[in-house]
């Protein structure tokens, strides 16, 4: 079953990654070229400007800006730590003790989550100031911070004005793939139930694969939402801001319901008396309801089609419930068996209800290119 598998190199050579690499390379070269013109910074430290670009270039504008700012805060804290250690060395502290102190305190400060990405730079900046500051630690420190800040600014500006990244199309494609994978898993289950050949192990493996795929899609949807922030292309998008997230949450509930349905069907079929547990008419009705759910989940046509598939799924489940009620009335003494049958119906109901938003026009809007 197709579960969003991709080649290991696919992400590295994707169009988005290639564009980001090109923008980062160009921004780094530009920052290094312009760094000597930055006021209050010494020319010999121009090589820190490309470093500022590297720490600020991310797949979204919002992350570029926030990560760049956090890095500068971490650098400032590390520089202050290094200058303090330099002063202690000047009054007699052994330099080896100062190095240990800077590293130890820097690692402790890195435990402050509020520093974000800047946490990793506290100890590094402190060591640079202590060991590379030489006779002019103040000049080195100011040049270091200002030049990196200039590189961060160049990186954010280039990311903003040169094809600002918008990841809506990729999130849309991954959501469609998840729907198709979920529908395929349900169709396979329905076929097996219909043929009285349900094997719980492959079904459980498929459900586990859906959980992994769902985690990957969550990352894509989060990236798509983040890419709209501070992005002029995002403001022009015709896709509602929360459309992808609503579809994701609906599919997440449907995937969890599919796992519960797998467990319920396994209880009903994992015995020699399958025909007693699932009489022929109940088994056919259950298979029809699973197939109807598969069609609802994987439907990617217009809203009218989605509404029709939703109606079919509701009708198929109603038929299953009616047949279970009729059969259960004649086997009332076997409460465990009756509960197992109802467990399958409850899982189907949850999945169908979760998929109702997928038939809504607001959640099936055409994707924006990006």
Short mmCIF file of the C-alpha atoms (twelve columns), coordinates in Angstrom:
data_MODEL
# 
_entry.id   MODEL 
# 
loop_
_atom_site.group_PDB 
_atom_site.id 
_atom_site.type_symbol 
_atom_site.label_atom_id 
_atom_site.label_alt_id 
_atom_site.label_comp_id 
_atom_site.label_asym_id 
_atom_site.label_seq_id 
_atom_site.Cartn_x 
_atom_site.Cartn_y 
_atom_site.Cartn_z 
_atom_site.pdbx_PDB_model_num 
ATOM 1   C CA . UNK A 1   0.000   0.000   0.000  1 
ATOM 2   C CA . UNK A 2   1.221   3.459   -0.846 1 
ATOM 3   C CA . UNK A 3   1.961   5.319   2.387  1 
ATOM 4   C CA . UNK A 4   3.714   8.474   1.232  1 
ATOM 5   C CA . UNK A 5   7.051   6.725   0.742  1 
ATOM 6   C CA . UNK A 6   9.718   8.865   -0.887 1 
ATOM 7   C CA . UNK A 7   13.294  8.301   -1.935 1 
ATOM 8   C CA . UNK A 8   15.821  9.269   0.750  1 
ATOM 9   C CA . UNK A 9   17.193  12.046  -1.452 1 
ATOM 10  C CA . UNK A 10  13.817  13.473  -2.476 1 
ATOM 11  C CA . UNK A 11  13.737  16.230  0.152  1 
ATOM 12  C CA . UNK A 12  17.313  17.326  -0.609 1 
ATOM 13  C CA . UNK A 13  16.577  17.755  -4.318 1 
ATOM 14  C CA . UNK A 14  13.054  19.118  -4.092 1 
ATOM 15  C CA . UNK A 15  12.258  22.373  -5.873 1 
ATOM 16  C CA . UNK A 16  11.792  24.184  -2.547 1 
ATOM 17  C CA . UNK A 17  15.148  22.998  -1.208 1 
ATOM 18  C CA . UNK A 18  16.988  23.890  -4.431 1 
ATOM 19  C CA . UNK A 19  15.460  27.372  -4.367 1 
ATOM 20  C CA . UNK A 20  16.418  27.814  -0.715 1 
ATOM 21  C CA . UNK A 21  19.997  26.706  -1.453 1 
ATOM 22  C CA . UNK A 22  20.284  29.170  -4.350 1 
ATOM 23  C CA . UNK A 23  18.869  32.040  -2.284 1 
ATOM 24  C CA . UNK A 24  21.147  31.250  0.655  1 
ATOM 25  C CA . UNK A 25  24.240  31.093  -1.547 1 
ATOM 26  C CA . UNK A 26  23.391  34.382  -3.252 1 
ATOM 27  C CA . UNK A 27  22.555  36.084  0.052  1 
ATOM 28  C CA . UNK A 28  25.794  34.869  1.670  1 
ATOM 29  C CA . UNK A 29  27.868  36.204  -1.229 1 
ATOM 30  C CA . UNK A 30  26.018  39.514  -1.141 1 
ATOM 31  C CA . UNK A 31  26.428  39.869  2.634  1 
ATOM 32  C CA . UNK A 32  30.156  39.138  2.447  1 
ATOM 33  C CA . UNK A 33  30.593  41.644  -0.402 1 
ATOM 34  C CA . UNK A 34  28.736  44.437  1.403  1 
ATOM 35  C CA . UNK A 35  30.029  43.740  4.928  1 
ATOM 36  C CA . UNK A 36  33.043  46.126  4.649  1 
ATOM 37  C CA . UNK A 37  30.541  48.964  4.218  1 
ATOM 38  C CA . UNK A 38  28.790  48.233  7.531  1 
ATOM 39  C CA . UNK A 39  29.469  51.019  10.049 1 
ATOM 40  C CA . UNK A 40  30.948  50.350  13.512 1 
ATOM 41  C CA . UNK A 41  32.422  47.031  12.347 1 
ATOM 42  C CA . UNK A 42  36.030  46.261  11.437 1 
ATOM 43  C CA . UNK A 43  36.597  45.055  7.854  1 
ATOM 44  C CA . UNK A 44  38.662  42.023  8.838  1 
ATOM 45  C CA . UNK A 45  35.593  40.428  10.377 1 
ATOM 46  C CA . UNK A 46  33.471  40.571  7.215  1 
ATOM 47  C CA . UNK A 47  33.457  36.776  7.078  1 
ATOM 48  C CA . UNK A 48  30.880  36.740  9.883  1 
ATOM 49  C CA . UNK A 49  28.253  38.226  7.545  1 
ATOM 50  C CA . UNK A 50  27.727  34.961  5.596  1 
ATOM 51  C CA . UNK A 51  27.379  33.231  8.980  1 
ATOM 52  C CA . UNK A 52  24.472  35.559  9.746  1 
ATOM 53  C CA . UNK A 53  22.843  34.548  6.479  1 
ATOM 54  C CA . UNK A 54  23.240  30.859  7.281  1 
ATOM 55  C CA . UNK A 55  21.592  31.133  10.688 1 
ATOM 56  C CA . UNK A 56  18.628  33.083  9.297  1 
ATOM 57  C CA . UNK A 57  17.778  31.222  6.073  1 
ATOM 58  C CA . UNK A 58  14.844  28.892  6.664  1 
ATOM 59  C CA . UNK A 59  11.974  27.587  4.524  1 
ATOM 60  C CA . UNK A 60  9.609   30.279  5.871  1 
ATOM 61  C CA . UNK A 61  9.937   34.017  6.404  1 
ATOM 62  C CA . UNK A 62  8.566   33.836  9.943  1 
ATOM 63  C CA . UNK A 63  11.111  31.217  10.981 1 
ATOM 64  C CA . UNK A 64  13.922  33.164  9.305  1 
ATOM 65  C CA . UNK A 65  13.085  36.309  11.254 1 
ATOM 66  C CA . UNK A 66  12.524  34.639  14.631 1 
ATOM 67  C CA . UNK A 67  15.549  32.356  14.377 1 
ATOM 68  C CA . UNK A 68  17.767  35.239  13.321 1 
ATOM 69  C CA . UNK A 69  16.600  37.357  16.266 1 
ATOM 70  C CA . UNK A 70  17.052  34.495  18.739 1 
ATOM 71  C CA . UNK A 71  20.553  33.866  17.404 1 
ATOM 72  C CA . UNK A 72  21.521  37.502  17.903 1 
ATOM 73  C CA . UNK A 73  20.219  37.400  21.482 1 
ATOM 74  C CA . UNK A 74  22.254  34.248  22.131 1 
ATOM 75  C CA . UNK A 75  25.329  35.841  20.581 1 
ATOM 76  C CA . UNK A 76  24.908  38.956  22.721 1 
ATOM 77  C CA . UNK A 77  24.661  36.819  25.857 1 
ATOM 78  C CA . UNK A 78  27.747  34.853  24.846 1 
ATOM 79  C CA . UNK A 79  29.686  38.009  24.057 1 
ATOM 80  C CA . UNK A 80  28.827  39.420  27.462 1 
ATOM 81  C CA . UNK A 81  29.992  36.158  29.026 1 
ATOM 82  C CA . UNK A 82  33.243  36.250  27.045 1 
ATOM 83  C CA . UNK A 83  33.964  39.876  27.941 1 
ATOM 84  C CA . UNK A 84  33.396  39.088  31.616 1 
ATOM 85  C CA . UNK A 85  35.817  36.158  31.417 1 
ATOM 86  C CA . UNK A 86  38.335  38.341  29.553 1 
ATOM 87  C CA . UNK A 87  38.179  40.886  32.357 1 
ATOM 88  C CA . UNK A 88  38.818  38.179  34.960 1 
ATOM 89  C CA . UNK A 89  41.816  36.950  32.965 1 
ATOM 90  C CA . UNK A 90  43.118  40.502  32.999 1 
ATOM 91  C CA . UNK A 91  43.191  40.531  36.799 1 
ATOM 92  C CA . UNK A 92  44.935  37.203  37.138 1 
ATOM 93  C CA . UNK A 93  42.528  34.322  36.485 1 
ATOM 94  C CA . UNK A 94  44.286  31.489  34.596 1 
ATOM 95  C CA . UNK A 95  43.008  31.382  31.022 1 
ATOM 96  C CA . UNK A 96  42.323  27.645  31.255 1 
ATOM 97  C CA . UNK A 97  39.961  28.322  34.177 1 
ATOM 98  C CA . UNK A 98  38.281  31.091  32.173 1 
ATOM 99  C CA . UNK A 99  37.742  28.742  29.231 1 
ATOM 100 C CA . UNK A 100 36.148  26.141  31.500 1 
ATOM 101 C CA . UNK A 101 33.962  28.800  33.138 1 
ATOM 102 C CA . UNK A 102 32.749  30.193  29.791 1 
ATOM 103 C CA . UNK A 103 31.890  26.738  28.478 1 
ATOM 104 C CA . UNK A 104 30.197  25.633  31.706 1 
ATOM 105 C CA . UNK A 105 28.115  28.790  32.127 1 
ATOM 106 C CA . UNK A 106 27.336  28.816  28.402 1 
ATOM 107 C CA . UNK A 107 26.001  25.269  28.549 1 
ATOM 108 C CA . UNK A 108 23.889  26.185  31.574 1 
ATOM 109 C CA . UNK A 109 22.431  29.211  29.759 1 
ATOM 110 C CA . UNK A 110 21.713  26.970  26.773 1 
ATOM 111 C CA . UNK A 111 19.163  25.271  28.979 1 
ATOM 112 C CA . UNK A 112 16.978  28.398  28.836 1 
ATOM 113 C CA . UNK A 113 14.265  27.498  26.323 1 
ATOM 114 C CA . UNK A 114 13.325  31.149  25.972 1 
ATOM 115 C CA . UNK A 115 16.546  31.663  24.016 1 
ATOM 116 C CA . UNK A 116 15.283  29.317  21.282 1 
ATOM 117 C CA . UNK A 117 17.850  28.801  18.544 1 
ATOM 118 C CA . UNK A 118 20.170  31.278  20.264 1 
ATOM 119 C CA . UNK A 119 20.894  28.755  23.020 1 
ATOM 120 C CA . UNK A 120 23.510  26.985  20.908 1 
ATOM 121 C CA . UNK A 121 25.471  30.195  20.332 1 
ATOM 122 C CA . UNK A 122 26.035  31.338  23.921 1 
ATOM 123 C CA . UNK A 123 29.067  29.176  24.674 1 
ATOM 124 C CA . UNK A 124 30.431  29.512  21.120 1 
ATOM 125 C CA . UNK A 125 30.291  33.316  21.157 1 
ATOM 126 C CA . UNK A 126 31.817  33.404  24.635 1 
ATOM 127 C CA . UNK A 127 34.749  31.243  23.517 1 
ATOM 128 C CA . UNK A 128 35.277  33.306  20.370 1 
ATOM 129 C CA . UNK A 129 35.493  36.534  22.392 1 
ATOM 130 C CA . UNK A 130 37.776  34.978  25.018 1 
ATOM 131 C CA . UNK A 131 40.145  33.224  22.623 1 
ATOM 132 C CA . UNK A 132 40.006  35.386  19.491 1 
ATOM 133 C CA . UNK A 133 39.399  38.838  20.943 1 
ATOM 134 C CA . UNK A 134 43.113  39.423  21.454 1 
ATOM 135 C CA . UNK A 135 44.159  42.885  22.562 1 
ATOM 136 C CA . UNK A 136 40.888  44.470  21.443 1 
ATOM 137 C CA . UNK A 137 38.053  42.296  22.750 1 
ATOM 138 C CA . UNK A 138 35.607  45.212  22.662 1 
ATOM 139 C CA . UNK A 139 36.289  45.920  18.990 1 
ATOM 140 C CA . UNK A 140 36.120  42.243  18.114 1 
ATOM 141 C CA . UNK A 141 32.873  41.756  20.037 1 
ATOM 142 C CA . UNK A 142 31.076  44.711  18.466 1 
ATOM 143 C CA . UNK A 143 32.293  43.772  14.976 1 
ATOM 144 C CA . UNK A 144 31.250  40.151  15.522 1 
ATOM 145 C CA . UNK A 145 27.730  41.033  16.645 1 
ATOM 146 C CA . UNK A 146 27.113  43.820  14.136 1 
ATOM 147 C CA . UNK A 147 28.411  41.837  11.168 1 
ATOM 148 C CA . UNK A 148 26.366  38.756  12.027 1 
ATOM 149 C CA . UNK A 149 23.316  41.008  12.513 1 
ATOM 150 C CA . UNK A 150 23.917  42.464  9.063  1 
ATOM 151 C CA . UNK A 151 24.064  38.962  7.613  1 
ATOM 152 C CA . UNK A 152 20.789  38.067  9.353  1 
ATOM 153 C CA . UNK A 153 19.175  41.180  7.875  1 
ATOM 154 C CA . UNK A 154 20.386  40.317  4.369  1 
ATOM 155 C CA . UNK A 155 19.127  36.745  4.726  1 
ATOM 156 C CA . UNK A 156 15.644  37.781  5.884  1 
ATOM 157 C CA . UNK A 157 15.317  40.458  3.176  1 
ATOM 158 C CA . UNK A 158 16.421  38.096  0.405  1 
ATOM 159 C CA . UNK A 159 14.020  35.431  1.670  1 
ATOM 160 C CA . UNK A 160 11.223  37.997  1.677  1 
ATOM 161 C CA . UNK A 161 11.708  39.586  -1.744 1 
ATOM 162 C CA . UNK A 162 13.053  36.688  -3.843 1 
ATOM 163 C CA . UNK A 163 10.112  34.309  -4.373 1 
ATOM 164 C CA . UNK A 164 8.952   34.288  -0.725 1 
ATOM 165 C CA . UNK A 165 8.343   30.608  0.136  1 
ATOM 166 C CA . UNK A 166 4.737   29.459  0.278  1 
ATOM 167 C CA . UNK A 167 4.237   25.741  0.862  1 
ATOM 168 C CA . UNK A 168 0.503   25.385  0.308  1 
ATOM 169 C CA . UNK A 169 0.680   23.181  -2.777 1 
ATOM 170 C CA . UNK A 170 2.949   20.619  -1.133 1 
ATOM 171 C CA . UNK A 171 0.693   20.442  1.922  1 
ATOM 172 C CA . UNK A 172 -2.298  19.976  -0.379 1 
ATOM 173 C CA . UNK A 173 -0.568  17.162  -2.254 1 
ATOM 174 C CA . UNK A 174 0.401   15.388  0.965  1 
ATOM 175 C CA . UNK A 175 -3.146  15.647  2.297  1 
ATOM 176 C CA . UNK A 176 -4.481  14.126  -0.924 1 
ATOM 177 C CA . UNK A 177 -1.931  11.298  -0.672 1 
ATOM 178 C CA . UNK A 178 -2.945  10.646  2.931  1 
ATOM 179 C CA . UNK A 179 -6.602  10.487  1.960  1 
ATOM 180 C CA . UNK A 180 -5.803  8.047   -0.838 1 
ATOM 181 C CA . UNK A 181 -3.701  5.870   1.480  1 
ATOM 182 C CA . UNK A 182 -6.449  5.830   4.099  1 
ATOM 183 C CA . UNK A 183 -9.047  4.980   1.456  1 
ATOM 184 C CA . UNK A 184 -6.864  2.182   0.098  1 
ATOM 185 C CA . UNK A 185 -6.460  0.697   3.587  1 
ATOM 186 C CA . UNK A 186 -10.223 0.743   4.091  1 
ATOM 187 C CA . UNK A 187 -10.920 -0.788  0.674  1 
ATOM 188 C CA . UNK A 188 -8.480  -3.605  1.417  1 
ATOM 189 C CA . UNK A 189 -10.202 -4.206  4.756  1 
ATOM 190 C CA . UNK A 190 -13.639 -4.190  3.130  1 
ATOM 191 C CA . UNK A 191 -12.552 -6.663  0.458  1 
ATOM 192 C CA . UNK A 192 -11.121 -8.996  3.107  1 
ATOM 193 C CA . UNK A 193 -14.281 -8.842  5.219  1 
ATOM 194 C CA . UNK A 194 -16.442 -9.473  2.167  1 
ATOM 195 C CA . UNK A 195 -14.329 -12.481 1.166  1 
ATOM 196 C CA . UNK A 196 -14.194 -13.832 4.743  1 
ATOM 197 C CA . UNK A 197 -10.413 -13.596 4.553  1 
ATOM 198 C CA . UNK A 198 -9.534  -10.824 7.006  1 
ATOM 199 C CA . UNK A 199 -5.958  -11.054 8.297  1 
ATOM 200 C CA . UNK A 200 -5.417  -8.753  11.299 1 
ATOM 201 C CA . UNK A 201 -1.624  -8.521  11.075 1 
ATOM 202 C CA . UNK A 202 -1.395  -6.772  7.654  1 
ATOM 203 C CA . UNK A 203 -4.329  -4.576  8.708  1 
ATOM 204 C CA . UNK A 204 -2.540  -3.536  11.893 1 
ATOM 205 C CA . UNK A 205 0.646   -2.870  9.932  1 
ATOM 206 C CA . UNK A 206 -1.320  -0.684  7.518  1 
ATOM 207 C CA . UNK A 207 -2.853  1.233   10.431 1 
ATOM 208 C CA . UNK A 208 0.608   1.796   11.924 1 
ATOM 209 C CA . UNK A 209 1.840   3.004   8.549  1 
ATOM 210 C CA . UNK A 210 -1.031  5.474   8.415  1 
ATOM 211 C CA . UNK A 211 0.026   6.850   11.811 1 
ATOM 212 C CA . UNK A 212 3.566   7.445   10.517 1 
ATOM 213 C CA . UNK A 213 2.233   9.062   7.354  1 
ATOM 214 C CA . UNK A 214 -0.038  11.268  9.431  1 
ATOM 215 C CA . UNK A 215 2.952   12.546  11.424 1 
ATOM 216 C CA . UNK A 216 4.725   13.488  8.178  1 
ATOM 217 C CA . UNK A 217 1.667   15.306  6.875  1 
ATOM 218 C CA . UNK A 218 1.327   17.219  10.150 1 
ATOM 219 C CA . UNK A 219 4.797   18.642  9.552  1 
ATOM 220 C CA . UNK A 220 3.875   19.686  6.018  1 
ATOM 221 C CA . UNK A 221 0.658   21.373  7.154  1 
ATOM 222 C CA . UNK A 222 2.468   23.175  9.983  1 
ATOM 223 C CA . UNK A 223 5.070   24.379  7.478  1 
ATOM 224 C CA . UNK A 224 2.330   25.571  5.110  1 
ATOM 225 C CA . UNK A 225 0.609   27.525  7.893  1 
ATOM 226 C CA . UNK A 226 3.884   29.043  9.021  1 
ATOM 227 C CA . UNK A 227 4.855   30.007  5.467  1 
ATOM 228 C CA . UNK A 228 1.797   32.296  5.237  1 
ATOM 229 C CA . UNK A 229 2.916   34.479  8.128  1 
ATOM 230 C CA . UNK A 230 4.450   37.807  7.034  1 
ATOM 231 C CA . UNK A 231 4.300   36.528  3.456  1 
ATOM 232 C CA . UNK A 232 2.717   38.802  0.825  1 
ATOM 233 C CA . UNK A 233 1.921   35.768  -1.323 1 
ATOM 234 C CA . UNK A 234 0.110   34.181  1.607  1 
ATOM 235 C CA . UNK A 235 -2.226  37.175  1.924  1 
ATOM 236 C CA . UNK A 236 -3.196  36.812  -1.736 1 
ATOM 237 C CA . UNK A 237 -3.925  33.085  -1.475 1 
ATOM 238 C CA . UNK A 238 -7.487  31.949  -2.162 1 
ATOM 239 C CA . UNK A 239 -7.117  28.996  0.238  1 
ATOM 240 C CA . UNK A 240 -8.772  29.710  3.634  1 
ATOM 241 C CA . UNK A 241 -6.127  30.103  6.303  1 
ATOM 242 C CA . UNK A 242 -7.239  27.105  8.375  1 
ATOM 243 C CA . UNK A 243 -8.394  24.862  5.505  1 
ATOM 244 C CA . UNK A 244 -5.423  22.485  5.572  1 
ATOM 245 C CA . UNK A 245 -5.489  22.186  9.341  1 
ATOM 246 C CA . UNK A 246 -9.202  21.354  9.402  1 
ATOM 247 C CA . UNK A 247 -8.705  18.676  6.764  1 
ATOM 248 C CA . UNK A 248 -5.735  17.292  8.680  1 
ATOM 249 C CA . UNK A 249 -7.671  17.034  11.924 1 
ATOM 250 C CA . UNK A 250 -10.546 15.311  10.123 1 
ATOM 251 C CA . UNK A 251 -8.157  12.793  8.577  1 
ATOM 252 C CA . UNK A 252 -6.411  12.266  11.917 1 
ATOM 253 C CA . UNK A 253 -9.682  11.248  13.560 1 
ATOM 254 C CA . UNK A 254 -10.569 9.075   10.556 1 
ATOM 255 C CA . UNK A 255 -7.180  7.332   10.743 1 
ATOM 256 C CA . UNK A 256 -7.572  6.653   14.474 1 
ATOM 257 C CA . UNK A 257 -11.101 5.352   13.842 1 
ATOM 258 C CA . UNK A 258 -9.691  3.064   11.161 1 
ATOM 259 C CA . UNK A 259 -7.283  1.627   13.733 1 
ATOM 260 C CA . UNK A 260 -10.200 1.034   16.107 1 
ATOM 261 C CA . UNK A 261 -12.214 -0.524  13.285 1 
ATOM 262 C CA . UNK A 262 -9.293  -2.843  12.531 1 
ATOM 263 C CA . UNK A 263 -9.236  -4.002  16.142 1 
ATOM 264 C CA . UNK A 264 -13.001 -4.552  16.179 1 
ATOM 265 C CA . UNK A 265 -13.012 -6.533  12.934 1 
ATOM 266 C CA . UNK A 266 -10.070 -8.598  14.199 1 
ATOM 267 C CA . UNK A 267 -12.085 -9.559  17.310 1 
ATOM 268 C CA . UNK A 268 -15.026 -10.577 15.129 1 
ATOM 269 C CA . UNK A 269 -13.029 -12.654 12.647 1 
ATOM 270 C CA . UNK A 270 -10.152 -14.053 14.716 1 
ATOM 271 C CA . UNK A 271 -11.964 -17.296 15.587 1 
ATOM 272 C CA . UNK A 272 -13.233 -20.461 13.952 1 
ATOM 273 C CA . UNK A 273 -16.885 -19.461 14.357 1 
ATOM 274 C CA . UNK A 274 -16.717 -16.421 12.081 1 
ATOM 275 C CA . UNK A 275 -20.105 -17.183 10.583 1 
ATOM 276 C CA . UNK A 276 -21.706 -17.076 14.026 1 
ATOM 277 C CA . UNK A 277 -19.937 -13.881 14.989 1 
ATOM 278 C CA . UNK A 278 -20.609 -12.270 11.616 1 
ATOM 279 C CA . UNK A 279 -23.560 -13.877 9.889  1 
ATOM 280 C CA . UNK A 280 -23.555 -13.546 6.118  1 
ATOM 281 C CA . UNK A 281 -25.939 -10.596 5.913  1 
ATOM 282 C CA . UNK A 282 -24.107 -8.710  8.701  1 
ATOM 283 C CA . UNK A 283 -20.722 -9.396  7.131  1 
ATOM 284 C CA . UNK A 284 -21.858 -8.130  3.729  1 
ATOM 285 C CA . UNK A 285 -23.393 -5.068  5.332  1 
ATOM 286 C CA . UNK A 286 -20.187 -4.356  7.285  1 
ATOM 287 C CA . UNK A 287 -18.098 -4.727  4.120  1 
ATOM 288 C CA . UNK A 288 -20.434 -2.355  2.260  1 
ATOM 289 C CA . UNK A 289 -20.161 0.230   5.058  1 
ATOM 290 C CA . UNK A 290 -16.340 -0.015  5.032  1 
ATOM 291 C CA . UNK A 291 -16.285 0.396   1.239  1 
ATOM 292 C CA . UNK A 292 -18.598 3.400   1.504  1 
ATOM 293 C CA . UNK A 293 -16.288 4.960   4.094  1 
ATOM 294 C CA . UNK A 294 -13.311 4.289   1.813  1 
ATOM 295 C CA . UNK A 295 -15.057 6.153   -1.003 1 
ATOM 296 C CA . UNK A 296 -15.872 9.073   1.286  1 
ATOM 297 C CA . UNK A 297 -12.327 9.347   2.635  1 
ATOM 298 C CA . UNK A 298 -10.539 9.134   -0.695 1 
ATOM 299 C CA . UNK A 299 -12.979 11.269  -2.708 1 
ATOM 300 C CA . UNK A 300 -11.188 14.234  -4.245 1 
ATOM 301 C CA . UNK A 301 -13.886 15.398  -6.633 1 
ATOM 302 C CA . UNK A 302 -16.225 18.355  -6.188 1 
ATOM 303 C CA . UNK A 303 -18.437 19.090  -3.230 1 
ATOM 304 C CA . UNK A 304 -21.531 17.502  -4.808 1 
ATOM 305 C CA . UNK A 305 -19.739 14.172  -5.125 1 
ATOM 306 C CA . UNK A 306 -18.525 14.429  -1.549 1 
ATOM 307 C CA . UNK A 307 -22.042 14.995  -0.275 1 
ATOM 308 C CA . UNK A 308 -23.319 11.972  -2.222 1 
ATOM 309 C CA . UNK A 309 -20.556 9.758   -0.826 1 
ATOM 310 C CA . UNK A 310 -21.339 11.018  2.662  1 
ATOM 311 C CA . UNK A 311 -24.996 10.073  2.149  1 
ATOM 312 C CA . UNK A 312 -23.958 6.600   0.913  1 
ATOM 313 C CA . UNK A 313 -21.724 6.068   3.952  1 
ATOM 314 C CA . UNK A 314 -24.479 7.113   6.348  1 
ATOM 315 C CA . UNK A 315 -26.982 4.823   4.622  1 
ATOM 316 C CA . UNK A 316 -24.564 1.871   4.646  1 
ATOM 317 C CA . UNK A 317 -23.856 2.346   8.347  1 
ATOM 318 C CA . UNK A 318 -27.573 2.608   9.129  1 
ATOM 319 C CA . UNK A 319 -28.091 -0.693  7.325  1 
ATOM 320 C CA . UNK A 320 -25.277 -2.325  9.340  1 
ATOM 321 C CA . UNK A 321 -26.726 -0.995  12.611 1 
ATOM 322 C CA . UNK A 322 -30.170 -2.331  11.722 1 
ATOM 323 C CA . UNK A 323 -28.812 -5.772  10.906 1 
ATOM 324 C CA . UNK A 324 -26.713 -5.878  14.089 1 
ATOM 325 C CA . UNK A 325 -29.771 -4.978  16.145 1 
ATOM 326 C CA . UNK A 326 -31.765 -7.766  14.488 1 
ATOM 327 C CA . UNK A 327 -29.043 -10.396 14.967 1 
ATOM 328 C CA . UNK A 328 -28.191 -9.269  18.502 1 
ATOM 329 C CA . UNK A 329 -31.809 -9.636  19.552 1 
ATOM 330 C CA . UNK A 330 -31.577 -13.363 18.818 1 
ATOM 331 C CA . UNK A 331 -28.207 -13.786 20.599 1 
ATOM 332 C CA . UNK A 332 -28.782 -11.513 23.579 1 
ATOM 333 C CA . UNK A 333 -26.990 -13.896 25.933 1 
ATOM 334 C CA . UNK A 334 -23.630 -13.343 24.204 1 
ATOM 335 C CA . UNK A 335 -22.928 -9.804  25.401 1 
ATOM 336 C CA . UNK A 336 -19.227 -9.810  24.418 1 
ATOM 337 C CA . UNK A 337 -20.054 -10.726 20.848 1 
ATOM 338 C CA . UNK A 338 -22.729 -8.050  20.713 1 
ATOM 339 C CA . UNK A 339 -20.287 -5.423  21.996 1 
ATOM 340 C CA . UNK A 340 -17.713 -6.423  19.385 1 
ATOM 341 C CA . UNK A 341 -20.273 -5.848  16.650 1 
ATOM 342 C CA . UNK A 342 -21.185 -2.469  18.098 1 
ATOM 343 C CA . UNK A 343 -17.501 -1.513  18.403 1 
ATOM 344 C CA . UNK A 344 -17.203 -1.805  14.632 1 
ATOM 345 C CA . UNK A 345 -20.279 0.373   14.193 1 
ATOM 346 C CA . UNK A 346 -18.994 3.016   16.618 1 
ATOM 347 C CA . UNK A 347 -15.641 3.160   14.809 1 
ATOM 348 C CA . UNK A 348 -17.433 3.573   11.480 1 
ATOM 349 C CA . UNK A 349 -19.612 6.346   12.918 1 
ATOM 350 C CA . UNK A 350 -16.612 8.242   14.256 1 
ATOM 351 C CA . UNK A 351 -14.799 7.979   10.931 1 
ATOM 352 C CA . UNK A 352 -17.829 9.121   8.934  1 
ATOM 353 C CA . UNK A 353 -18.471 12.052  11.258 1 
ATOM 354 C CA . UNK A 354 -14.818 13.047  11.068 1 
ATOM 355 C CA . UNK A 355 -15.017 13.078  7.273  1 
ATOM 356 C CA . UNK A 356 -18.026 15.384  7.087  1 
ATOM 357 C CA . UNK A 357 -15.788 18.487  6.787  1 
ATOM 358 C CA . UNK A 358 -14.085 16.891  3.765  1 
ATOM 359 C CA . UNK A 359 -17.353 17.282  1.859  1 
ATOM 360 C CA . UNK A 360 -17.524 20.964  2.756  1 
ATOM 361 C CA . UNK A 361 -16.646 23.394  -0.050 1 
ATOM 362 C CA . UNK A 362 -14.442 25.374  2.326  1 
ATOM 363 C CA . UNK A 363 -12.132 22.389  2.835  1 
ATOM 364 C CA . UNK A 364 -11.871 21.420  -0.837 1 
ATOM 365 C CA . UNK A 365 -10.682 24.716  -2.251 1 
ATOM 366 C CA . UNK A 366 -8.190  24.618  -5.083 1 
ATOM 367 C CA . UNK A 367 -4.594  24.886  -3.849 1 
ATOM 368 C CA . UNK A 368 -2.467  27.943  -4.319 1 
ATOM 369 C CA . UNK A 369 0.737   27.438  -6.219 1 
ATOM 370 C CA . UNK A 370 3.746   27.511  -3.927 1 
# 
